[in-house]
Amino acid sequence: MNADERQKEILRLARDEGRVDVVTLATDFAVTTETIRRDLTVLERSGNVRRVYGGAVPVGRAPDPVLAVRDSVMTTEKERIAKAALAEVPDEGSIVLDAGSTTSRMAEVLPTDRELTVIVNSPAIAMMLTPRPNLTVIMLGGRVRRSTFATVDEWLLQPLSRMYVDVAFLAASGVSLERGLTTPDPGEASVKASMMSAARRTVLLADHSKIENYSLARFGSVSDLDVLITDSGLEDSAAAALGLAGPRVVRA
């Protein structure tokens, strides 16, 4: 495999998995880590990836991998983000919990000592939370997306328009100062926008590979967020720029 072929494969892996690791790539391609770093430099200069500590993340249009794939990527970061998000959960009241791999982790660690109403658009999260005696779970019905198992489309918009919740915890495929908050599916974008409108405060959970990526359908701006919870892989300059747009940025 020549350098051009290897770089194309590295880019494919970055887009499919959300991140590539220098040491892992060197092992997989049977080359030195210096060779991989040169490949990543070429891809970064062409605007296809952004270098991060130990590897790189894709730049540009965010992919929409199936849930099982997304759930296996950045697992440690997502767990830290989910635990950090618990600081934004009210002592009592109501929250919206969006469908997503990071929000699912948050659902797993929701406190058992608080009486909460939890509105969800994920059958899997609803099934996870319903047995808990301290929670009242409201499931929003609609078309179920095959890639995320989220319920979406206009079926959800009317009930959301009649709700006023304390905090909405949302996910996104892309977070960009220029292009805003995005997701691949327009129906899902409408639901996320309605969740934001229904909430007094909005908290976005997004690992650093989502930052400065974008997808098809926009559902809001960074300035619409009260809090952005990401991980320590986000560079200081990017965190500062996002914070200037309005939200409090937490790097877990």
mmCIF file with all atom_site columns, N, CA, C and O in Angstrom, residues 70-89:
data_model
loop_
_atom_site.group_PDB
_atom_site.id
_atom_site.type_symbol
_atom_site.label_atom_id
_atom_site.label_alt_id
_atom_site.label_comp_id
_atom_site.label_asym_id
_atom_site.label_entity_id
_atom_site.label_seq_id
_atom_site.pdbx_PDB_ins_code
_atom_site.Cartn_x
_atom_site.Cartn_y
_atom_site.Cartn_z
_atom_site.occupancy
_atom_site.B_iso_or_equiv
_atom_site.pdbx_formal_charge
_atom_site.auth_seq_id
_atom_site.auth_comp_id
_atom_site.auth_asym_id
_atom_site.auth_atom_id
_atom_site.pdbx_PDB_model_num
ATOM 1  N N  . ARG A 1 70 ? -21.443 3.875  16.887 1.00 0.00 ? 70 ARG A N  1
ATOM 2  C CA . ARG A 1 70 ? -21.238 5.102  17.664 1.00 0.00 ? 70 ARG A CA 1
ATOM 3  C C  . ARG A 1 70 ? -21.011 4.784  19.137 1.00 0.00 ? 70 ARG A C  1
ATOM 4  O O  . ARG A 1 70 ? -20.239 5.456  19.816 1.00 0.00 ? 70 ARG A O  1
ATOM 5  N N  . ASP A 1 71 ? -21.669 3.751  19.629 1.00 0.00 ? 71 ASP A N  1
ATOM 6  C CA . ASP A 1 71 ? -21.568 3.423  21.045 1.00 0.00 ? 71 ASP A CA 1
ATOM 7  C C  . ASP A 1 71 ? -20.206 2.844  21.400 1.00 0.00 ? 71 ASP A C  1
ATOM 8  O O  . ASP A 1 71 ? -19.825 2.829  22.571 1.00 0.00 ? 71 ASP A O  1
ATOM 9  N N  . SER A 1 72 ? -19.469 2.372  20.391 1.00 0.00 ? 72 SER A N  1
ATOM 10 C CA . SER A 1 72 ? -18.163 1.771  20.649 1.00 0.00 ? 72 SER A CA 1
ATOM 11 C C  . SER A 1 72 ? -17.018 2.755  20.454 1.00 0.00 ? 72 SER A C  1
ATOM 12 O O  . SER A 1 72 ? -15.858 2.384  20.626 1.00 0.00 ? 72 SER A O  1
ATOM 13 N N  . VAL A 1 73 ? -17.322 4.001  20.096 1.00 0.00 ? 73 VAL A N  1
ATOM 14 C CA . VAL A 1 73 ? -16.301 5.006  19.821 1.00 0.00 ? 73 VAL A CA 1
ATOM 15 C C  . VAL A 1 73 ? -16.238 6.005  20.974 1.00 0.00 ? 73 VAL A C  1
ATOM 16 O O  . VAL A 1 73 ? -17.267 6.410  21.514 1.00 0.00 ? 73 VAL A O  1
ATOM 17 N N  . MET A 1 74 ? -15.032 6.382  21.380 1.00 0.00 ? 74 MET A N  1
ATOM 18 C CA . MET A 1 74 ? -14.820 7.390  22.420 1.00 0.00 ? 74 MET A CA 1
ATOM 19 C C  . MET A 1 74 ? -15.542 7.015  23.718 1.00 0.00 ? 74 MET A C  1
ATOM 20 O O  . MET A 1 74 ? -16.139 7.860  24.392 1.00 0.00 ? 74 MET A O  1
ATOM 21 N N  . THR A 1 75 ? -15.499 5.756  24.087 1.00 0.00 ? 75 THR A N  1
ATOM 22 C CA . THR A 1 75 ? -16.294 5.289  25.222 1.00 0.00 ? 75 THR A CA 1
ATOM 23 C C  . THR A 1 75 ? -15.874 5.935  26.540 1.00 0.00 ? 75 THR A C  1
ATOM 24 O O  . THR A 1 75 ? -16.731 6.327  27.342 1.00 0.00 ? 75 THR A O  1
ATOM 25 N N  . THR A 1 76 ? -14.578 6.049  26.772 1.00 0.00 ? 76 THR A N  1
ATOM 26 C CA . THR A 1 76 ? -14.112 6.653  28.019 1.00 0.00 ? 76 THR A CA 1
ATOM 27 C C  . THR A 1 76 ? -14.536 8.109  28.115 1.00 0.00 ? 76 THR A C  1
ATOM 28 O O  . THR A 1 76 ? -15.008 8.576  29.164 1.00 0.00 ? 76 THR A O  1
ATOM 29 N N  . GLU A 1 77 ? -14.390 8.838  26.998 1.00 0.00 ? 77 GLU A N  1
ATOM 30 C CA . GLU A 1 77 ? -14.783 10.242 26.981 1.00 0.00 ? 77 GLU A CA 1
ATOM 31 C C  . GLU A 1 77 ? -16.282 10.394 27.232 1.00 0.00 ? 77 GLU A C  1
ATOM 32 O O  . GLU A 1 77 ? -16.714 11.285 27.980 1.00 0.00 ? 77 GLU A O  1
ATOM 33 N N  . LYS A 1 78 ? -17.076 9.546  26.603 1.00 0.00 ? 78 LYS A N  1
ATOM 34 C CA . LYS A 1 78 ? -18.526 9.631  26.769 1.00 0.00 ? 78 LYS A CA 1
ATOM 35 C C  . LYS A 1 78 ? -18.955 9.344  28.203 1.00 0.00 ? 78 LYS A C  1
ATOM 36 O O  . LYS A 1 78 ? -19.891 9.968  28.722 1.00 0.00 ? 78 LYS A O  1
ATOM 37 N N  . GLU A 1 79 ? -18.271 8.416  28.837 1.00 0.00 ? 79 GLU A N  1
ATOM 38 C CA . GLU A 1 79 ? -18.604 8.117  30.233 1.00 0.00 ? 79 GLU A CA 1
ATOM 39 C C  . GLU A 1 79 ? -18.288 9.308  31.141 1.00 0.00 ? 79 GLU A C  1
ATOM 40 O O  . GLU A 1 79 ? -19.063 9.625  32.047 1.00 0.00 ? 79 GLU A O  1
ATOM 41 N N  . ARG A 1 80 ? -17.169 9.977  30.879 1.00 0.00 ? 80 ARG A N  1
ATOM 42 C CA . ARG A 1 80 ? -16.828 11.154 31.683 1.00 0.00 ? 80 ARG A CA 1
ATOM 43 C C  . ARG A 1 80 ? -17.829 12.276 31.439 1.00 0.00 ? 80 ARG A C  1
ATOM 44 O O  . ARG A 1 80 ? -18.236 12.983 32.377 1.00 0.00 ? 80 ARG A O  1
ATOM 45 N N  . ILE A 1 81 ? -18.210 12.462 30.189 1.00 0.00 ? 81 ILE A N  1
ATOM 46 C CA . ILE A 1 81 ? -19.189 13.502 29.855 1.00 0.00 ? 81 ILE A CA 1
ATOM 47 C C  . ILE A 1 81 ? -20.513 13.220 30.559 1.00 0.00 ? 81 ILE A C  1
ATOM 48 O O  . ILE A 1 81 ? -21.140 14.113 31.139 1.00 0.00 ? 81 ILE A O  1
ATOM 49 N N  . ALA A 1 82 ? -20.955 11.969 30.508 1.00 0.00 ? 82 ALA A N  1
ATOM 50 C CA . ALA A 1 82 ? -22.236 11.594 31.126 1.00 0.00 ? 82 ALA A CA 1
ATOM 51 C C  . ALA A 1 82 ? -22.223 11.867 32.622 1.00 0.00 ? 82 ALA A C  1
ATOM 52 O O  . ALA A 1 82 ? -23.195 12.398 33.183 1.00 0.00 ? 82 ALA A O  1
ATOM 53 N N  . LYS A 1 83 ? -21.136 11.532 33.288 1.00 0.00 ? 83 LYS A N  1
ATOM 54 C CA . LYS A 1 83 ? -21.048 11.763 34.734 1.00 0.00 ? 83 LYS A CA 1
ATOM 55 C C  . LYS A 1 83 ? -20.996 13.253 35.053 1.00 0.00 ? 83 LYS A C  1
ATOM 56 O O  . LYS A 1 83 ? -21.598 13.712 36.034 1.00 0.00 ? 83 LYS A O  1
ATOM 57 N N  . ALA A 1 84 ? -20.299 14.029 34.208 1.00 0.00 ? 84 ALA A N  1
ATOM 58 C CA . ALA A 1 84 ? -20.243 15.476 34.423 1.00 0.00 ? 84 ALA A CA 1
ATOM 59 C C  . ALA A 1 84 ? -21.611 16.114 34.249 1.00 0.00 ? 84 ALA A C  1
ATOM 60 O O  . ALA A 1 84 ? -21.936 17.110 34.914 1.00 0.00 ? 84 ALA A O  1
ATOM 61 N N  . ALA A 1 85 ? -22.428 15.548 33.367 1.00 0.00 ? 85 ALA A N  1
ATOM 62 C CA . ALA A 1 85 ? -23.756 16.101 33.117 1.00 0.00 ? 85 ALA A CA 1
ATOM 63 C C  . ALA A 1 85 ? -24.679 15.981 34.317 1.00 0.00 ? 85 ALA A C  1
ATOM 64 O O  . ALA A 1 85 ? -25.666 16.732 34.438 1.00 0.00 ? 85 ALA A O  1
ATOM 65 N N  . LEU A 1 86 ? -24.385 15.071 35.228 1.00 0.00 ? 86 LEU A N  1
ATOM 66 C CA . LEU A 1 86 ? -25.239 14.894 36.407 1.00 0.00 ? 86 LEU A CA 1
ATOM 67 C C  . LEU A 1 86 ? -25.289 16.152 37.263 1.00 0.00 ? 86 LEU A C  1
ATOM 68 O O  . LEU A 1 86 ? -26.268 16.373 37.977 1.00 0.00 ? 86 LEU A O  1
ATOM 69 N N  . ALA A 1 87 ? -24.255 16.988 37.173 1.00 0.00 ? 87 ALA A N  1
ATOM 70 C CA . ALA A 1 87 ? -24.253 18.245 37.938 1.00 0.00 ? 87 ALA A CA 1
ATOM 71 C C  . ALA A 1 87 ? -25.335 19.199 37.460 1.00 0.00 ? 87 ALA A C  1
ATOM 72 O O  . ALA A 1 87 ? -25.699 20.133 38.188 1.00 0.00 ? 87 ALA A O  1
ATOM 73 N N  . GLU A 1 88 ? -25.859 18.976 36.253 1.00 0.00 ? 88 GLU A N  1
ATOM 74 C CA . GLU A 1 88 ? -26.899 19.845 35.700 1.00 0.00 ? 88 GLU A CA 1
ATOM 75 C C  . GLU A 1 88 ? -28.310 19.301 35.920 1.00 0.00 ? 88 GLU A C  1
ATOM 76 O O  . GLU A 1 88 ? -29.288 19.935 35.526 1.00 0.00 ? 88 GLU A O  1
ATOM 77 N N  . VAL A 1 89 ? -28.422 18.133 36.529 1.00 0.00 ? 89 VAL A N  1
ATOM 78 C CA . VAL A 1 89 ? -29.741 17.531 36.789 1.00 0.00 ? 89 VAL A CA 1
ATOM 79 C C  . VAL A 1 89 ? -30.358 18.192 38.010 1.00 0.00 ? 89 VAL A C  1
ATOM 80 O O  . VAL A 1 89 ? -29.716 18.282 39.067 1.00 0.00 ? 89 VAL A O  1
#
